[in-house]
Amino acid sequence: LFLLSTIALVAMRFMEPFVAPSSVRFQLGPPPKYNFDIYVALSPDGKRLAFTAAGADRVPTLWVRDLELLEARQLPGTEGAWSPFWSPDGRSLGFFADGQLKIADLVSGAIRNLTSWTGPIGGGTWNDEGIIVFADASGLRRIAAAGGTAASLTNVDTATSTFDESPVFLPDG
């Protein structure tokens, strides 16, 4: 019985059709009359790209492009945006502008200020538990995405470095 069940399981495994992994290639150009800025963030599901682009006024704004579409959409109220990062569910973007850490809700279009920061900025990251960690001149700071007070996680040793940069949550949180 064991031998027959093992043979049946192996046979079923080999009967599954082979699906070759697919690659995706596309060109990404800046929106008309805009130039790319330096910040880009891929959504957690890999289907959207957030980036900053500046027009003739040289003020960067935040844009989102669904990779299945050819055009990006500008997010109103994001003038001066820096260093975007995605919420885990892909419904919101964190970014820095006007001395504030801000959150843009991509569904409603609402933008809210979360906390102040001191420059320079070294990026941010957002985990499944609603915690944002970002880097500023003082070190890494932690704040709830719902709001509150930012708490210090690290302090920069100015004798050995200028600031912490590019925090990323590991898969286990």
PDB file of N, CA, C and O in Angstrom, residues 13 37-38 47 49 51 67 69 87 115 118 131 138 144:
ATOM      1  N   ARG A  13       3.122  14.169  -9.467  1.00  0.00           N
ATOM      2  CA  ARG A  13       4.093  15.273  -9.509  1.00  0.00           C
ATOM      3  C   ARG A  13       4.630  15.476 -10.923  1.00  0.00           C
ATOM      4  O   ARG A  13       4.769  16.590 -11.389  1.00  0.00           O
ATOM      5  N   ASP A  37      13.865  62.306 -11.030  1.00  0.00           N
ATOM      6  CA  ASP A  37      14.673  62.671  -9.892  1.00  0.00           C
ATOM      7  C   ASP A  37      15.395  61.380  -9.489  1.00  0.00           C
ATOM      8  O   ASP A  37      15.385  60.412 -10.252  1.00  0.00           O
ATOM      9  N   ILE A  38      15.971  61.291  -8.326  1.00  0.00           N
ATOM     10  CA  ILE A  38      16.783  60.118  -8.006  1.00  0.00           C
ATOM     11  C   ILE A  38      16.069  59.023  -7.234  1.00  0.00           C
ATOM     12  O   ILE A  38      16.642  57.983  -6.973  1.00  0.00           O
ATOM     13  N   LYS A  47       4.029  45.314  -8.817  1.00  0.00           N
ATOM     14  CA  LYS A  47       3.185  45.740  -9.936  1.00  0.00           C
ATOM     15  C   LYS A  47       3.163  47.252 -10.162  1.00  0.00           C
ATOM     16  O   LYS A  47       2.638  47.712 -11.161  1.00  0.00           O
ATOM     17  N   LEU A  49       5.314  51.186  -9.538  1.00  0.00           N
ATOM     18  CA  LEU A  49       6.562  51.874  -9.282  1.00  0.00           C
ATOM     19  C   LEU A  49       6.239  53.287  -8.818  1.00  0.00           C
ATOM     20  O   LEU A  49       5.435  53.980  -9.451  1.00  0.00           O
ATOM     21  N   PHE A  51       7.992  56.992  -8.010  1.00  0.00           N
ATOM     22  CA  PHE A  51       9.227  57.710  -8.306  1.00  0.00           C
ATOM     23  C   PHE A  51       8.985  59.203  -8.170  1.00  0.00           C
ATOM     24  O   PHE A  51       7.846  59.667  -8.137  1.00  0.00           O
ATOM     25  N   LEU A  67       2.707  49.085 -13.654  1.00  0.00           N
ATOM     26  CA  LEU A  67       3.595  48.588 -14.703  1.00  0.00           C
ATOM     27  C   LEU A  67       2.829  47.980 -15.879  1.00  0.00           C
ATOM     28  O   LEU A  67       3.402  47.791 -16.942  1.00  0.00           O
ATOM     29  N   LEU A  69       0.385  49.594 -17.254  1.00  0.00           N
ATOM     30  CA  LEU A  69      -0.055  50.761 -18.021  1.00  0.00           C
ATOM     31  C   LEU A  69       1.143  51.517 -18.564  1.00  0.00           C
ATOM     32  O   LEU A  69       2.265  51.340 -18.105  1.00  0.00           O
ATOM     33  N   SER A  87       3.817  51.146   1.845  1.00  0.00           N
ATOM     34  CA  SER A  87       3.212  50.406   2.951  1.00  0.00           C
ATOM     35  C   SER A  87       3.192  48.934   2.543  1.00  0.00           C
ATOM     36  O   SER A  87       3.233  48.619   1.352  1.00  0.00           O
ATOM     37  N   THR A 115       5.336  63.136  11.203  1.00  0.00           N
ATOM     38  CA  THR A 115       6.270  63.694  12.181  1.00  0.00           C
ATOM     39  C   THR A 115       7.286  64.562  11.466  1.00  0.00           C
ATOM     40  O   THR A 115       7.450  64.480  10.253  1.00  0.00           O
ATOM     41  N   THR A 118      14.888  65.844  10.942  1.00  0.00           N
ATOM     42  CA  THR A 118      16.020  66.741  10.728  1.00  0.00           C
ATOM     43  C   THR A 118      16.883  66.139   9.637  1.00  0.00           C
ATOM     44  O   THR A 118      17.145  64.946   9.630  1.00  0.00           O
ATOM     45  N   ILE A 131       4.569  49.780  11.679  1.00  0.00           N
ATOM     46  CA  ILE A 131       5.701  50.523  12.220  1.00  0.00           C
ATOM     47  C   ILE A 131       6.540  51.041  11.061  1.00  0.00           C
ATOM     48  O   ILE A 131       6.851  50.298  10.127  1.00  0.00           O
ATOM     49  N   SER A 138      19.862  62.401  13.107  1.00  0.00           N
ATOM     50  CA  SER A 138      20.116  61.948  14.472  1.00  0.00           C
ATOM     51  C   SER A 138      20.294  60.439  14.577  1.00  0.00           C
ATOM     52  O   SER A 138      20.764  59.943  15.582  1.00  0.00           O
ATOM     53  N   ALA A 144       4.777  54.861  14.745  1.00  0.00           N
ATOM     54  CA  ALA A 144       3.626  54.104  14.260  1.00  0.00           C
ATOM     55  C   ALA A 144       3.062  54.816  13.034  1.00  0.00           C
ATOM     56  O   ALA A 144       3.000  56.044  12.996  1.00  0.00           O
TER      57      ALA A 144
END
